[in-house]
mmCIF file of C-alpha atoms in Angstrom:
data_model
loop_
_atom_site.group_PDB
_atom_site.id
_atom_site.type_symbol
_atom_site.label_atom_id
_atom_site.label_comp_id
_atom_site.label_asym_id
_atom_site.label_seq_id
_atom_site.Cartn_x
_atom_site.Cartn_y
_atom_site.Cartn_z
ATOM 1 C CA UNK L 1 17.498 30.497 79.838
ATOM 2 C CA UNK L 2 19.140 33.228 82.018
ATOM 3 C CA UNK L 3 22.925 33.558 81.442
ATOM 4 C CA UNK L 4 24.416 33.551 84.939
ATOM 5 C CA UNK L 5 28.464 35.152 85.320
ATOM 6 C CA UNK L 6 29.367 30.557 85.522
ATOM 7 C CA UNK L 7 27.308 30.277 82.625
ATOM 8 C CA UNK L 8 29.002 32.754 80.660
ATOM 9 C CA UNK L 9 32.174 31.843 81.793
ATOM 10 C CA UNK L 10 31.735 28.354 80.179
ATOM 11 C CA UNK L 11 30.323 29.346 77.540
ATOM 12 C CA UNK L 12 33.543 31.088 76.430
ATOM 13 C CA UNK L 13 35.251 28.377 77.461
ATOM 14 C CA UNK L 14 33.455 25.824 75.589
ATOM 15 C CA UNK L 15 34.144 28.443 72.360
ATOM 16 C CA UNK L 16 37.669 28.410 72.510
ATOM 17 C CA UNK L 17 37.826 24.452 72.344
ATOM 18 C CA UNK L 18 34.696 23.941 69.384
ATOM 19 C CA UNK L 19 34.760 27.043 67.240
ATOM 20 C CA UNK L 20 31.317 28.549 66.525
ATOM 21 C CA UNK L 21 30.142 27.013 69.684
ATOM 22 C CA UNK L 22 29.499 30.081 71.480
ATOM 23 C CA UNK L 23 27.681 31.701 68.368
ATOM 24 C CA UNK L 24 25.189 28.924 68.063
ATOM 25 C CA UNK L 25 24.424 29.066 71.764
ATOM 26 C CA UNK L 26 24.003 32.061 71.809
ATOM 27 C CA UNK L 27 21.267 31.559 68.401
ATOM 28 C CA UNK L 28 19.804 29.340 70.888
ATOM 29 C CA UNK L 29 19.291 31.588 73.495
ATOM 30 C CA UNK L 30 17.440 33.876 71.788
ATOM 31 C CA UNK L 31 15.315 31.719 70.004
ATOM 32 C CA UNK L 32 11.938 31.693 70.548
ATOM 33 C CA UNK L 33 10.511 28.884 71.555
ATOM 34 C CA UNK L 34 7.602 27.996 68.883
ATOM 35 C CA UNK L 35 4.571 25.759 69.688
ATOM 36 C CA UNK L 36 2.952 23.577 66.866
ATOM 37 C CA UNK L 37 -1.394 23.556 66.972
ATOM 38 C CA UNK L 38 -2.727 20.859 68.768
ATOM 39 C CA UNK L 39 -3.992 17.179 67.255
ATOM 40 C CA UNK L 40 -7.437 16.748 66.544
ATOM 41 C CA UNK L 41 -9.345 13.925 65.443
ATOM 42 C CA UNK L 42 -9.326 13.668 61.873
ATOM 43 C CA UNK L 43 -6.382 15.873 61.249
ATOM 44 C CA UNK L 44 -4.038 14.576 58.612
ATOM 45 C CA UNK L 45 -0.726 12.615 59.583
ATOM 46 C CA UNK L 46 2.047 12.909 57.112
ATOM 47 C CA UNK L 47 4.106 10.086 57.231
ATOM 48 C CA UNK L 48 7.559 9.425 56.243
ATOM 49 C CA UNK L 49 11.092 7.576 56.643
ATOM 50 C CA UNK L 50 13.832 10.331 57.123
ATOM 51 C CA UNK L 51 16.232 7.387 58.590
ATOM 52 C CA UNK L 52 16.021 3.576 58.338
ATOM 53 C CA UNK L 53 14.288 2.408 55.210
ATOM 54 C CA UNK L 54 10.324 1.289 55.975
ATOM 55 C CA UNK L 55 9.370 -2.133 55.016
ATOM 56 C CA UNK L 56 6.159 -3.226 53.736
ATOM 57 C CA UNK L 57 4.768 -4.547 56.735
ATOM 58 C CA UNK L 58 6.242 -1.589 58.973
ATOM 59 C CA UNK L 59 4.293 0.775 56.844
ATOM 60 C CA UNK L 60 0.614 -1.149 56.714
ATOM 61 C CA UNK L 61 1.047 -0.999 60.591
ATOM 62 C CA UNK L 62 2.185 2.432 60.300
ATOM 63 C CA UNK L 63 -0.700 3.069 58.477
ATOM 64 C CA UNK L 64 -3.368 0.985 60.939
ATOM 65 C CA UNK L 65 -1.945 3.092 63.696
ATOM 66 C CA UNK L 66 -3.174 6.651 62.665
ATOM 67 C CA UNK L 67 -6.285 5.254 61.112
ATOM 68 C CA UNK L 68 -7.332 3.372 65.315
ATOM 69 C CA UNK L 69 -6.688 6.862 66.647
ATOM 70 C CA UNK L 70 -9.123 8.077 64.217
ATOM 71 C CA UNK L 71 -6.695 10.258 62.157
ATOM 72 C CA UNK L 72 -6.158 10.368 58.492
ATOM 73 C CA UNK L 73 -3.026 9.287 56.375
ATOM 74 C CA UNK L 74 -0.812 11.271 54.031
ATOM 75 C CA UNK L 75 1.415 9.145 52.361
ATOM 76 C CA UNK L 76 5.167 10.846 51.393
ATOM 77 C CA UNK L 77 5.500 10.483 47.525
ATOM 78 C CA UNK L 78 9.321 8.403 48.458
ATOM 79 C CA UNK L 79 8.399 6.353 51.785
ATOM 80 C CA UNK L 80 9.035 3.169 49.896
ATOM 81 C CA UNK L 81 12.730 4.473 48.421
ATOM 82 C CA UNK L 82 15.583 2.398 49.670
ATOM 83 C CA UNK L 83 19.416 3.610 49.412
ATOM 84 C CA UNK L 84 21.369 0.937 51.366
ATOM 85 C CA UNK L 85 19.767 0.926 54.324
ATOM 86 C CA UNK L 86 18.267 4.346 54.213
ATOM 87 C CA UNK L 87 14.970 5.303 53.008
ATOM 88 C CA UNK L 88 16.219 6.857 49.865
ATOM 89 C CA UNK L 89 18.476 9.431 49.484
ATOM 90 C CA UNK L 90 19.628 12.432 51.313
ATOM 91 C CA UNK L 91 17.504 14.527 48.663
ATOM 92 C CA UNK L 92 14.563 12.260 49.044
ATOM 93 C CA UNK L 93 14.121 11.712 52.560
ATOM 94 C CA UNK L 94 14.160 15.902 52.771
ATOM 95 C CA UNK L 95 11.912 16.561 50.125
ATOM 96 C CA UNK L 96 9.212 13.985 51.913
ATOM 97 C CA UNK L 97 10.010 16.393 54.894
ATOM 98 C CA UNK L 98 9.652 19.824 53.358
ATOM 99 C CA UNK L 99 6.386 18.380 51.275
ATOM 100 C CA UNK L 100 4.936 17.787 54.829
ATOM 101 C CA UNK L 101 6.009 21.074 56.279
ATOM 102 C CA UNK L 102 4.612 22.991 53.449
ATOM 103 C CA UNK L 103 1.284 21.570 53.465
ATOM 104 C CA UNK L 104 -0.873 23.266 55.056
ATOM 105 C CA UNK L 105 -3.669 20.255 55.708
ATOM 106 C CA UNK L 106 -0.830 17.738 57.041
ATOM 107 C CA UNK L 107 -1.278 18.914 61.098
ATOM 108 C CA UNK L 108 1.393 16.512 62.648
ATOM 109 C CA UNK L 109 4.569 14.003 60.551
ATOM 110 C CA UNK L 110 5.326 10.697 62.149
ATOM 111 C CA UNK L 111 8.435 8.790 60.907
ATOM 112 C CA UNK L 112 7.020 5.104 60.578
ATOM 113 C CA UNK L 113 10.880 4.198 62.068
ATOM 114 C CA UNK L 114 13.857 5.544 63.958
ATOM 115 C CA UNK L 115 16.847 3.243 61.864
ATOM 116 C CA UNK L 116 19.744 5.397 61.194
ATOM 117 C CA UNK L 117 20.380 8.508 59.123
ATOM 118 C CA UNK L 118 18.484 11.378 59.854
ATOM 119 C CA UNK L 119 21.785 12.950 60.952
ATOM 120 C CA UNK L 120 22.899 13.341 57.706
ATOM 121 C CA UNK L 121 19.611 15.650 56.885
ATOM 122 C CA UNK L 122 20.570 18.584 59.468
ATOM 123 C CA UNK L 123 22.647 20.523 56.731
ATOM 124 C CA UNK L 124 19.940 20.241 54.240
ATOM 125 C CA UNK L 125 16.615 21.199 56.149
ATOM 126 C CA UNK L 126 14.858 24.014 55.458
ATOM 127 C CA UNK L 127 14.047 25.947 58.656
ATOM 128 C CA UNK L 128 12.654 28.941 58.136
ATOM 129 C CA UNK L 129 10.278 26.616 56.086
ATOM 130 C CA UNK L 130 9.802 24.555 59.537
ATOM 131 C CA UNK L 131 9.434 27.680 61.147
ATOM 132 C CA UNK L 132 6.656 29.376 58.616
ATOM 133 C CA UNK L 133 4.839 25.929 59.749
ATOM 134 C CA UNK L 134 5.145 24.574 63.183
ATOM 135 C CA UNK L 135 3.659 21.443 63.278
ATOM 136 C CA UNK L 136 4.181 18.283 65.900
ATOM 137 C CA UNK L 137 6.837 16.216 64.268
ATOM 138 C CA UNK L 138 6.968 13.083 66.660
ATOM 139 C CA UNK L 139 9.692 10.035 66.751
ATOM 140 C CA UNK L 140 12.906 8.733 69.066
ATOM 141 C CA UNK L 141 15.709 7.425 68.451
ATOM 142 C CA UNK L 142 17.292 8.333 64.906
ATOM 143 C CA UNK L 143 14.737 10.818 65.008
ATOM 144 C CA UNK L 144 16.224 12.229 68.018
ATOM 145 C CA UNK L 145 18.654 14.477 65.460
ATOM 146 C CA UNK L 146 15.408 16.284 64.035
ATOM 147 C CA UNK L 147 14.319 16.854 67.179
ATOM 148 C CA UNK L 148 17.214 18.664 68.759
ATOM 149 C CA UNK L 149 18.337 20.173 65.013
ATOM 150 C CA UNK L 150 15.182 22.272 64.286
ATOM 151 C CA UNK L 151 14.695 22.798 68.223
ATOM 152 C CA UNK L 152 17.989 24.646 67.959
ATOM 153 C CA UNK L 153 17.713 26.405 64.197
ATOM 154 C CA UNK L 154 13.910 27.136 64.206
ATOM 155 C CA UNK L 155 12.792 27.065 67.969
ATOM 156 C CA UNK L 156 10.065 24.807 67.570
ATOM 157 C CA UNK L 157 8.988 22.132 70.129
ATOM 158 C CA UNK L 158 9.754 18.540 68.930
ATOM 159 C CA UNK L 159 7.963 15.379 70.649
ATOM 160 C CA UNK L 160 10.072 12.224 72.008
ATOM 161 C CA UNK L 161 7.792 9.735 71.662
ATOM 162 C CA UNK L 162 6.583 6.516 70.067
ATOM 163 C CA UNK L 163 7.282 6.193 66.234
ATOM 164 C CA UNK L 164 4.685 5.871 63.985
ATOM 165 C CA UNK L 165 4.910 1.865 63.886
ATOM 166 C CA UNK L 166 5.254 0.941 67.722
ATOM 167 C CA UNK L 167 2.864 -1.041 68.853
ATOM 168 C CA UNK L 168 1.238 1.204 71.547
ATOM 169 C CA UNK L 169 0.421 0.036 75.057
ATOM 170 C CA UNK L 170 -2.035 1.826 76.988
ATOM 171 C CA UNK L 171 0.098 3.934 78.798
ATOM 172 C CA UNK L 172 1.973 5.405 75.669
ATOM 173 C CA UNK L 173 -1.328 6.139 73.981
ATOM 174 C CA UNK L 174 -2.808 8.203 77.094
ATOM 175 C CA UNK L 175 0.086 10.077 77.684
ATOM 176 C CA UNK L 176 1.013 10.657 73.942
ATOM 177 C CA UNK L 177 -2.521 12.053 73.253
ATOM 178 C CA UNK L 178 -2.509 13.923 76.206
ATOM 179 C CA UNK L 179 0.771 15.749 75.397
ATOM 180 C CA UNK L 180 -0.466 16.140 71.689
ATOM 181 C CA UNK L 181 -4.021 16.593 72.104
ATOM 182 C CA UNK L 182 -4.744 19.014 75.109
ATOM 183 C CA UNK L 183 -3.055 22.226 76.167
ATOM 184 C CA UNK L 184 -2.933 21.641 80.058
ATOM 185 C CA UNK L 185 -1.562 24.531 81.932
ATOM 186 C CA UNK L 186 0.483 21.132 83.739
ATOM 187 C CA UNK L 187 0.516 17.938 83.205
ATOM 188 C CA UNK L 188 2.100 15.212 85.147
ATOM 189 C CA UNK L 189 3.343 12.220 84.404
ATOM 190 C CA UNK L 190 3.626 9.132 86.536
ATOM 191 C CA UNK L 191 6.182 6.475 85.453
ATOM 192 C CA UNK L 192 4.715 3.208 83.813
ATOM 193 C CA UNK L 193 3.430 0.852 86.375
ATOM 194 C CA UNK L 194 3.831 -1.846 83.462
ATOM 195 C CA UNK L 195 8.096 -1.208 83.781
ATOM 196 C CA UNK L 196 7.992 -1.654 87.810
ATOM 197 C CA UNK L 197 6.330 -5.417 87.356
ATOM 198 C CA UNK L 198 9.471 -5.888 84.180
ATOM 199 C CA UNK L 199 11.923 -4.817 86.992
ATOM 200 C CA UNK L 200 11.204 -7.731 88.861
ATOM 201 C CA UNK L 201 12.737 -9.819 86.575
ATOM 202 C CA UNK L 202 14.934 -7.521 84.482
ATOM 203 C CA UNK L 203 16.565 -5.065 86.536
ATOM 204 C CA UNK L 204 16.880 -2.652 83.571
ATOM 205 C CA UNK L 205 13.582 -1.748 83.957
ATOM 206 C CA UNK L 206 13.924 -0.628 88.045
ATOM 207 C CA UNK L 207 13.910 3.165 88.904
ATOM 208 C CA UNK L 208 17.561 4.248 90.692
ATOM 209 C CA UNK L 209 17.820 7.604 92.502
ATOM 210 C CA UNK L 210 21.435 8.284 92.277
ATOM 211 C CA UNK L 211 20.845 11.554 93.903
ATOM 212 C CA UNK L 212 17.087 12.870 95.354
ATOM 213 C CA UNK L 213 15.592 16.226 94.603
ATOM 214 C CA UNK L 214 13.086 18.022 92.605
ATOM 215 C CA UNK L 215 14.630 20.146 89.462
ATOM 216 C CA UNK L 216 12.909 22.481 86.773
ATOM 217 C CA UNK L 217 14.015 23.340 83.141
ATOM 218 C CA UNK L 218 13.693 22.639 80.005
ATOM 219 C CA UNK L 219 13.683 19.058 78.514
ATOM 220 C CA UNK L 220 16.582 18.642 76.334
ATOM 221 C CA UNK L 221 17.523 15.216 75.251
ATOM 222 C CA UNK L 222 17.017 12.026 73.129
ATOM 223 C CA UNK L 223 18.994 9.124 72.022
ATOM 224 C CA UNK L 224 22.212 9.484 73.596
ATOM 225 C CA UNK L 225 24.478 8.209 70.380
ATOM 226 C CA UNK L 226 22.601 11.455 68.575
ATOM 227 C CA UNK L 227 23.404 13.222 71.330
ATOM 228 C CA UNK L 228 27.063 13.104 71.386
ATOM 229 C CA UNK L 229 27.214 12.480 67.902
ATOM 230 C CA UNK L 230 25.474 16.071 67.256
ATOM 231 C CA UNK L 231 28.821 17.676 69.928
ATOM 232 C CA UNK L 232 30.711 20.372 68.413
ATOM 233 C CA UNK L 233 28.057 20.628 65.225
ATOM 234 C CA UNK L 234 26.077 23.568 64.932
ATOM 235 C CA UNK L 235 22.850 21.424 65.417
ATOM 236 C CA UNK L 236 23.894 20.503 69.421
ATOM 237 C CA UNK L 237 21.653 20.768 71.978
ATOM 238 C CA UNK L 238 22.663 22.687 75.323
ATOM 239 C CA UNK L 239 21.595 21.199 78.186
ATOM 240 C CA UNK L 240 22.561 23.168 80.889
ATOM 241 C CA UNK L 241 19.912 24.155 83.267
ATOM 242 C CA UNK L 242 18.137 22.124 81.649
ATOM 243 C CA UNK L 243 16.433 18.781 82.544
ATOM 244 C CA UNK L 244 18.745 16.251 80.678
ATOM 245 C CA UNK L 245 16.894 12.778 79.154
ATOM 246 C CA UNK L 246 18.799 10.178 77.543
ATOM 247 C CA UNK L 247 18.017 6.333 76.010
ATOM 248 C CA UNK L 248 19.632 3.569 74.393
ATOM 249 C CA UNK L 249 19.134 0.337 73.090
ATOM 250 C CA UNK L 250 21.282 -2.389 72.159
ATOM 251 C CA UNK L 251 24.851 -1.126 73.075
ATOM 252 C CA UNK L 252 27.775 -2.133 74.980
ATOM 253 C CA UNK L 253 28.276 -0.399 78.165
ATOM 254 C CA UNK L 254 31.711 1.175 76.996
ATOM 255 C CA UNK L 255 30.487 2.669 74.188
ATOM 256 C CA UNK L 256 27.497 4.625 76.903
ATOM 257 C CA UNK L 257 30.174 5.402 78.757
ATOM 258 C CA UNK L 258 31.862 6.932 76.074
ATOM 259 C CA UNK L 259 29.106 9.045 75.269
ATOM 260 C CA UNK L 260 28.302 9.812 78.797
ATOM 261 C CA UNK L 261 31.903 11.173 79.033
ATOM 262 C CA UNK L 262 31.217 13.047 75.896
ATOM 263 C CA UNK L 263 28.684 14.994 76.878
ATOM 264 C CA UNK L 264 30.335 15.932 80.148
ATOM 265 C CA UNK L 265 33.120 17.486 78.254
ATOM 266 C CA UNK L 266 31.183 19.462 76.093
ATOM 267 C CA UNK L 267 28.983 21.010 78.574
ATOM 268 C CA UNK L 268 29.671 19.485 82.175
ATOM 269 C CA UNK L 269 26.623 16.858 83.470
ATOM 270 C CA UNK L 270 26.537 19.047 86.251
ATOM 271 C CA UNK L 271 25.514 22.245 84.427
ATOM 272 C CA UNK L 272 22.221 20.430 84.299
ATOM 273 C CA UNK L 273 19.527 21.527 86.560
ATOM 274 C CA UNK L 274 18.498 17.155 86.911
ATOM 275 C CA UNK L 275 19.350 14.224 84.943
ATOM 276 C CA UNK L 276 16.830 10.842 83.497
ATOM 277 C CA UNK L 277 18.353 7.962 82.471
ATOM 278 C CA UNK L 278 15.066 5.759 80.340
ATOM 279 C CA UNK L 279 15.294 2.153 80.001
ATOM 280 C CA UNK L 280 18.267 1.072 77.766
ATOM 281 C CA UNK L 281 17.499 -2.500 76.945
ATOM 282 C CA UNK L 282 20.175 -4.557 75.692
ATOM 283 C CA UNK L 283 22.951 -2.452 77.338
ATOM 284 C CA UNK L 284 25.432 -5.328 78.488
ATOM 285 C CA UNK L 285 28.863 -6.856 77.820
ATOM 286 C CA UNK L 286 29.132 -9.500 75.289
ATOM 287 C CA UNK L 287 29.126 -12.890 76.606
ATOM 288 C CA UNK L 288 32.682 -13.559 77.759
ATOM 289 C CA UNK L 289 34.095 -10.267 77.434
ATOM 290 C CA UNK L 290 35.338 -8.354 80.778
ATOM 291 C CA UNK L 291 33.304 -4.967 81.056
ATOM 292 C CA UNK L 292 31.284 -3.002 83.883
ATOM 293 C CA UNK L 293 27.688 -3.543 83.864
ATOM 294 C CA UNK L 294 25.218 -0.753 82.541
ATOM 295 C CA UNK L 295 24.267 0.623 86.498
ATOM 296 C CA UNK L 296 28.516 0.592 87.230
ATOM 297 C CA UNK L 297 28.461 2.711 84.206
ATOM 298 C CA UNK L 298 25.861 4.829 84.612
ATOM 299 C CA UNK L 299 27.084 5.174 88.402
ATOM 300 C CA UNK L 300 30.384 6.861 87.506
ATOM 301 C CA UNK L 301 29.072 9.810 85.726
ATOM 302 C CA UNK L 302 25.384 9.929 87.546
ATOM 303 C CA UNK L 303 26.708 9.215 91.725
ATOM 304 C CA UNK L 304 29.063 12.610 91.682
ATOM 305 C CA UNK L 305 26.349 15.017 90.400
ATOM 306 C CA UNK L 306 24.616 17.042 92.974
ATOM 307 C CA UNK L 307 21.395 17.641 91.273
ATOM 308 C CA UNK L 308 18.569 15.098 90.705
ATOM 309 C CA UNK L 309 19.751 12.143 89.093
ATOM 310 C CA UNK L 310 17.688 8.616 88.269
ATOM 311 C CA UNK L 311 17.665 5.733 86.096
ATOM 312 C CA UNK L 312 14.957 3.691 84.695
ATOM 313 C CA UNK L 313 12.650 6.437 83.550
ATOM 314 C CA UNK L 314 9.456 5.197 81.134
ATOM 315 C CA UNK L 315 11.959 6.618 78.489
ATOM 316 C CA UNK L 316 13.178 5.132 75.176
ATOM 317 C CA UNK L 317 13.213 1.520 73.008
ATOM 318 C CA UNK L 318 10.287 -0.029 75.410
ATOM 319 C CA UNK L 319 6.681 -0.399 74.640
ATOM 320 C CA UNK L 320 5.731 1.636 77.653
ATOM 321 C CA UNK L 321 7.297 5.229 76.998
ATOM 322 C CA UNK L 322 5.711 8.826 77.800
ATOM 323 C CA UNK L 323 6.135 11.412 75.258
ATOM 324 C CA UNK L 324 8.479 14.240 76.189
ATOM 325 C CA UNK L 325 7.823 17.549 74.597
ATOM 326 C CA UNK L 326 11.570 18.729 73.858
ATOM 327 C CA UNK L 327 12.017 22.003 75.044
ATOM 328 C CA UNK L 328 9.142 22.724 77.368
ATOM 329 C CA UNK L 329 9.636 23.538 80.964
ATOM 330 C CA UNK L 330 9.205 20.814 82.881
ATOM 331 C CA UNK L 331 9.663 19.289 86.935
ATOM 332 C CA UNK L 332 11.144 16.310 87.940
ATOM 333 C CA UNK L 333 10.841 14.910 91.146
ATOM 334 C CA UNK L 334 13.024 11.967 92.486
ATOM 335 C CA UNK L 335 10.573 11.347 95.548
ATOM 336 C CA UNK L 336 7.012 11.209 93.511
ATOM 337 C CA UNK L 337 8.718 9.549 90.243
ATOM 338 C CA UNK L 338 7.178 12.102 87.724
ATOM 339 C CA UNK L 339 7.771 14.382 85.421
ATOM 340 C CA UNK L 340 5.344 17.443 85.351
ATOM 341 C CA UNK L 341 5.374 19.518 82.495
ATOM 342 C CA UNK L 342 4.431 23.089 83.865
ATOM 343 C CA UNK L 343 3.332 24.381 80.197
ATOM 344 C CA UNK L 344 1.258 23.585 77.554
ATOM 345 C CA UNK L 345 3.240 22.072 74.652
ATOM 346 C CA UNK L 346 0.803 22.307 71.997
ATOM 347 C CA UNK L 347 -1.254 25.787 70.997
#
């Protein structure tokens, strides 16, 4: 990312209010940006829990999930642990990580489940370990915190995408494969035609241009709870001129806009080169209580922006999701409804 006289202007802005701010930025800047090998059939999937503890049945589906895409199945020695509602502790959940990294036949980890917890793993991971061993580490949600954590400390690419026991639709396979799989010079993606025939009846699902345009950068994003939740820690992703993605599921429209406002102070929406809002299911006032709606919410922080800015992406807790490589250069463009990543993500 080139530092422009505005950009360096915040920047020492933003340091005076969030100490150390400007010294992990500027980490980030000169980080190289590190791409994992490609999938191939038969390759070895390590999978583990690093959040939410993993059921029984969420792990045999887990399990029938790499095995239909005709890819082998290393069980981590603690999947099973269970520490509240974690998957064991702290020190288990990042030894079942580090195992993975280290070994050298496990090409790509899946997290059976997103849950809650991975945040408290930042401080613990090993990352010049990670970065020794790039490999495709793929999740959302909870697992949005690894993604953006060893993006920032180790450079490498990290993949938004379906968790290891989502049941995958058609779409999320072909595009998930194709991001993992095959090293296109580009590679566009259309949204799901699958969420346009849902928006008929749940207007969650319908696209919104807020504000038209095409915009390049890097993708940079996740969960949005992660996302302001990881503000002001050296683990925080930086966004601007960047092409900004953000999901939720199952939360009150306040508590977006609370994050949404977040985020803004910490780096300014509009330091973004475009803006994606995914599907956030679930996002609505509890019965009887007085509240805007998820759009009105979205509206105040999205309708002022002058770059690209839409709603109702393929992105987040829906069966129909693409995979975004985080990090990679990509183009979005309001008119076509894609995203076209202009690099391979995979080596």
């Amino acid at each position: 990312m080139n530092m422009t006289r505005r950009g360096f202007g915040a920047l020492a802005a933003a340091a005076i209010s969030t100490p150390g701010l400007a010294a992990a930025a500027s980490k980030r800047t000169a980080q190289r940006l590190i791409k994992p090998p490609r999938l191939r059939p038969g390759d070895l999937v390590g999978l583990v829990a690093p959040g939410g503890y993993a059921s029984d049945r969420i792990i045999e589906k887990s399990v029938q999930n790499i095995e239909a895409l005709g890819l082998r199945v290393k069980v981590g020695t603690y999947l099973r642990a269970v520490h509240g509602n974690y998957a064991g502790s702290v020190q288990q959940r990042l030894a079942d990580l580090h195992a993975m990294f280290a070994d050298p036949e496990v090409k790509m980890i899946w997290p059976v489940r997103g849950g809650s917890g991975c945040i408290s793993l930042l401080a613990g991971l090993d990352y010049a370990l990670i970065r020794r061993n790039p490999k495709i580490l793929l999740g959302y949600s909870d697992i949005t915190a690894l993604h953006l954590a060893i993006h920032n400390r180790a450079g490498l690419v990290g993949f938004h995408g379906p968790v290891a026991s989502s049941t995958l639709a058609d779409y999320s396979r072909e595009h998930m494969l194709a991001v993992l799989c095959e090293p296109r010079t580009t590679y566009t993606v259309p949204m799901a035609p699958e969420n346009a025939v849902k928006a008929q009846t749940a207007p969650q699902f319908a696209i919104r241009t807020l504000t038209q345009g095409v915009a390049t950068g890097p993708l940079m994003g996740g969960n949005l709870s992660l996302l302001a939740a990881l503000c002001g820690t050296p683990y925080a992703p930086d966004f601007r001129d960047g092409l900004l993605f953000v999901e939720e599921v199952d939360e009150a429209p306040y508590r977006i806009d609370r994050w949404m406002t977040q985020l803004d102070l910490a780096y300014g929406l509009d330091k973004a080169a475009g803006v994606m809002v995914g599907v956030c299911e679930d996002c609505v006032p509890k019965p009887g209580e007085r509240g805007l709606n998820l759009d009105e919410t979205l509206d105040q922080h999205l309708k002022p922006l002058t770059v690209p800015a839409v709603t109702g992406y393929s992105i987040g807790h829906i069966r129909h999701q693409f995979t975004i490589p985080v990090g990679v250069r990509a183009r979005l463009d309001t008119a076509a409804q894609t995203v076209t990543l202009l690099e391979p993500a995979v080596l």
